[in-house]
């Protein structure tokens, strides 16, 4: 079943059951009070795992089409970023979600100033997951990105295909799928000594959160069906 025309869909939301869809109270408030939906407006709902269907908005959601299963993206894209101060991690997760990144990993590195540990870390990660869900609704994603618990650099860098973002590295290429972005102080010699290939994100020096989003842009563009691929780049 083809997706409804973009202009015909007023909003997108996630539900637990596509056969008996029920909006969470916060989502209903957003659709009614912020987006000003009225009964009869067409929305799409998804289960966060790739399945979705159109519905008509009202006191309850009325299914208006069959359930559709989107094929999973290949390869899955992962961006790991060093945790930084303030609300910048939330902004990073928001943008990575909009870009279609599949796995997002907040990370501690040797030069990380901010440390999310224990209950504090759990609260921060829970907040990032809420941000990812809200952003996925805005971006009309059928799959929610996986926001992992905070991980140490050593646990992430040893994953297959891991690449370090660093000046002077090679350009990203089709098939690359996992980029680690360090803090503004950069990687230590011990981290570089892990022997992973380095990749460049451009000719200028980027803030850590900007670098993470730049990595997401480039990875998404190089994935089959991405922007560069669609333009023949």
PDB file of N, CA and C in Angstrom, residues 150-184:
ATOM      1  N   UNK A 150      24.552   5.090  28.252  1.00  0.00           N
ATOM      2  CA  UNK A 150      25.883   5.680  28.123  1.00  0.00           C
ATOM      3  C   UNK A 150      26.929   4.569  28.148  1.00  0.00           C
ATOM      4  N   UNK A 151      27.867   4.638  27.209  1.00  0.00           N
ATOM      5  CA  UNK A 151      28.879   3.594  27.068  1.00  0.00           C
ATOM      6  C   UNK A 151      30.274   4.189  27.131  1.00  0.00           C
ATOM      7  N   UNK A 152      31.246   3.447  27.639  1.00  0.00           N
ATOM      8  CA  UNK A 152      32.629   3.915  27.588  1.00  0.00           C
ATOM      9  C   UNK A 152      33.176   3.798  26.167  1.00  0.00           C
ATOM     10  N   UNK A 153      34.118   4.658  25.842  1.00  0.00           N
ATOM     11  CA  UNK A 153      34.733   4.651  24.513  1.00  0.00           C
ATOM     12  C   UNK A 153      35.202   3.260  24.112  1.00  0.00           C
ATOM     13  N   UNK A 154      35.845   2.550  25.039  1.00  0.00           N
ATOM     14  CA  UNK A 154      36.412   1.248  24.692  1.00  0.00           C
ATOM     15  C   UNK A 154      35.355   0.235  24.268  1.00  0.00           C
ATOM     16  N   UNK A 155      34.144   0.379  24.786  1.00  0.00           N
ATOM     17  CA  UNK A 155      33.079  -0.553  24.419  1.00  0.00           C
ATOM     18  C   UNK A 155      32.526  -0.272  23.038  1.00  0.00           C
ATOM     19  N   UNK A 156      32.622   0.985  22.595  1.00  0.00           N
ATOM     20  CA  UNK A 156      32.068   1.358  21.298  1.00  0.00           C
ATOM     21  C   UNK A 156      33.103   1.204  20.187  1.00  0.00           C
ATOM     22  N   UNK A 157      34.345   1.588  20.471  1.00  0.00           N
ATOM     23  CA  UNK A 157      35.370   1.586  19.428  1.00  0.00           C
ATOM     24  C   UNK A 157      35.694   0.180  18.940  1.00  0.00           C
ATOM     25  N   UNK A 158      35.399  -0.818  19.745  1.00  0.00           N
ATOM     26  CA  UNK A 158      35.699  -2.193  19.343  1.00  0.00           C
ATOM     27  C   UNK A 158      34.568  -2.859  18.567  1.00  0.00           C
ATOM     28  N   UNK A 159      33.528  -2.107  18.252  1.00  0.00           N
ATOM     29  CA  UNK A 159      32.472  -2.658  17.414  1.00  0.00           C
ATOM     30  C   UNK A 159      32.960  -2.736  15.966  1.00  0.00           C
ATOM     31  N   UNK A 160      32.477  -3.712  15.213  1.00  0.00           N
ATOM     32  CA  UNK A 160      32.924  -3.843  13.816  1.00  0.00           C
ATOM     33  C   UNK A 160      32.640  -2.572  13.012  1.00  0.00           C
ATOM     34  N   UNK A 161      33.634  -2.141  12.244  1.00  0.00           N
ATOM     35  CA  UNK A 161      33.448  -1.004  11.351  1.00  0.00           C
ATOM     36  C   UNK A 161      33.539   0.353  11.992  1.00  0.00           C
ATOM     37  N   UNK A 162      33.959   0.424  13.264  1.00  0.00           N
ATOM     38  CA  UNK A 162      34.009   1.709  13.951  1.00  0.00           C
ATOM     39  C   UNK A 162      35.045   2.631  13.311  1.00  0.00           C
ATOM     40  N   UNK A 163      34.681   3.899  13.182  1.00  0.00           N
ATOM     41  CA  UNK A 163      35.547   4.927  12.603  1.00  0.00           C
ATOM     42  C   UNK A 163      35.592   6.121  13.542  1.00  0.00           C
ATOM     43  N   UNK A 164      36.773   6.745  13.666  1.00  0.00           N
ATOM     44  CA  UNK A 164      36.917   7.918  14.511  1.00  0.00           C
ATOM     45  C   UNK A 164      36.876   9.184  13.665  1.00  0.00           C
ATOM     46  N   UNK A 165      36.032  10.127  14.037  1.00  0.00           N
ATOM     47  CA  UNK A 165      36.016  11.416  13.355  1.00  0.00           C
ATOM     48  C   UNK A 165      37.211  12.223  13.834  1.00  0.00           C
ATOM     49  N   UNK A 166      38.077  12.626  12.898  1.00  0.00           N
ATOM     50  CA  UNK A 166      39.282  13.371  13.252  1.00  0.00           C
ATOM     51  C   UNK A 166      39.802  14.115  12.031  1.00  0.00           C
ATOM     52  N   UNK A 167      40.394  15.299  12.233  1.00  0.00           N
ATOM     53  CA  UNK A 167      40.960  16.037  11.099  1.00  0.00           C
ATOM     54  C   UNK A 167      42.009  15.202  10.370  1.00  0.00           C
ATOM     55  N   UNK A 168      42.016  15.308   9.071  1.00  0.00           N
ATOM     56  CA  UNK A 168      43.014  14.600   8.283  1.00  0.00           C
ATOM     57  C   UNK A 168      42.649  13.183   7.905  1.00  0.00           C
ATOM     58  N   UNK A 169      41.484  12.731   8.345  1.00  0.00           N
ATOM     59  CA  UNK A 169      41.067  11.378   7.992  1.00  0.00           C
ATOM     60  C   UNK A 169      40.555  11.308   6.569  1.00  0.00           C
ATOM     61  N   UNK A 170      40.227  10.111   6.144  1.00  0.00           N
ATOM     62  CA  UNK A 170      39.664   9.922   4.796  1.00  0.00           C
ATOM     63  C   UNK A 170      38.213  10.369   4.773  1.00  0.00           C
ATOM     64  N   UNK A 171      37.659  10.437   3.585  1.00  0.00           N
ATOM     65  CA  UNK A 171      36.244  10.755   3.439  1.00  0.00           C
ATOM     66  C   UNK A 171      35.402   9.528   3.750  1.00  0.00           C
ATOM     67  N   UNK A 172      34.199   9.745   4.253  1.00  0.00           N
ATOM     68  CA  UNK A 172      33.264   8.637   4.431  1.00  0.00           C
ATOM     69  C   UNK A 172      32.914   8.046   3.074  1.00  0.00           C
ATOM     70  N   UNK A 173      32.644   6.747   3.053  1.00  0.00           N
ATOM     71  CA  UNK A 173      32.359   6.042   1.807  1.00  0.00           C
ATOM     72  C   UNK A 173      31.118   5.193   1.974  1.00  0.00           C
ATOM     73  N   UNK A 174      30.444   4.844   0.867  1.00  0.00           N
ATOM     74  CA  UNK A 174      29.294   3.941   0.966  1.00  0.00           C
ATOM     75  C   UNK A 174      29.682   2.670   1.728  1.00  0.00           C
ATOM     76  N   UNK A 175      28.824   2.255   2.615  1.00  0.00           N
ATOM     77  CA  UNK A 175      29.095   1.082   3.438  1.00  0.00           C
ATOM     78  C   UNK A 175      29.561   1.432   4.830  1.00  0.00           C
ATOM     79  N   UNK A 176      30.131   2.621   5.027  1.00  0.00           N
ATOM     80  CA  UNK A 176      30.470   3.062   6.376  1.00  0.00           C
ATOM     81  C   UNK A 176      29.185   3.246   7.172  1.00  0.00           C
ATOM     82  N   UNK A 177      29.208   2.835   8.431  1.00  0.00           N
ATOM     83  CA  UNK A 177      27.943   2.853   9.171  1.00  0.00           C
ATOM     84  C   UNK A 177      28.087   3.191  10.647  1.00  0.00           C
ATOM     85  N   UNK A 178      29.320   3.365  11.148  1.00  0.00           N
ATOM     86  CA  UNK A 178      29.500   3.648  12.567  1.00  0.00           C
ATOM     87  C   UNK A 178      30.604   4.678  12.752  1.00  0.00           C
ATOM     88  N   UNK A 179      30.234   5.848  13.244  1.00  0.00           N
ATOM     89  CA  UNK A 179      31.185   6.935  13.465  1.00  0.00           C
ATOM     90  C   UNK A 179      31.164   7.340  14.933  1.00  0.00           C
ATOM     91  N   UNK A 180      32.352   7.487  15.507  1.00  0.00           N
ATOM     92  CA  UNK A 180      32.507   7.988  16.869  1.00  0.00           C
ATOM     93  C   UNK A 180      32.987   9.423  16.811  1.00  0.00           C
ATOM     94  N   UNK A 181      32.324  10.298  17.553  1.00  0.00           N
ATOM     95  CA  UNK A 181      32.669  11.711  17.602  1.00  0.00           C
ATOM     96  C   UNK A 181      33.104  12.045  19.022  1.00  0.00           C
ATOM     97  N   UNK A 182      34.299  12.604  19.146  1.00  0.00           N
ATOM     98  CA  UNK A 182      34.849  12.870  20.460  1.00  0.00           C
ATOM     99  C   UNK A 182      34.443  14.201  21.035  1.00  0.00           C
ATOM    100  N   UNK A 183      34.980  14.534  22.206  1.00  0.00           N
ATOM    101  CA  UNK A 183      34.688  15.824  22.846  1.00  0.00           C
ATOM    102  C   UNK A 183      35.466  16.928  22.150  1.00  0.00           C
ATOM    103  N   UNK A 184      35.231  18.164  22.572  1.00  0.00           N
ATOM    104  CA  UNK A 184      35.908  19.282  21.925  1.00  0.00           C
ATOM    105  C   UNK A 184      37.408  19.271  22.170  1.00  0.00           C
TER     106      UNK A 184
END
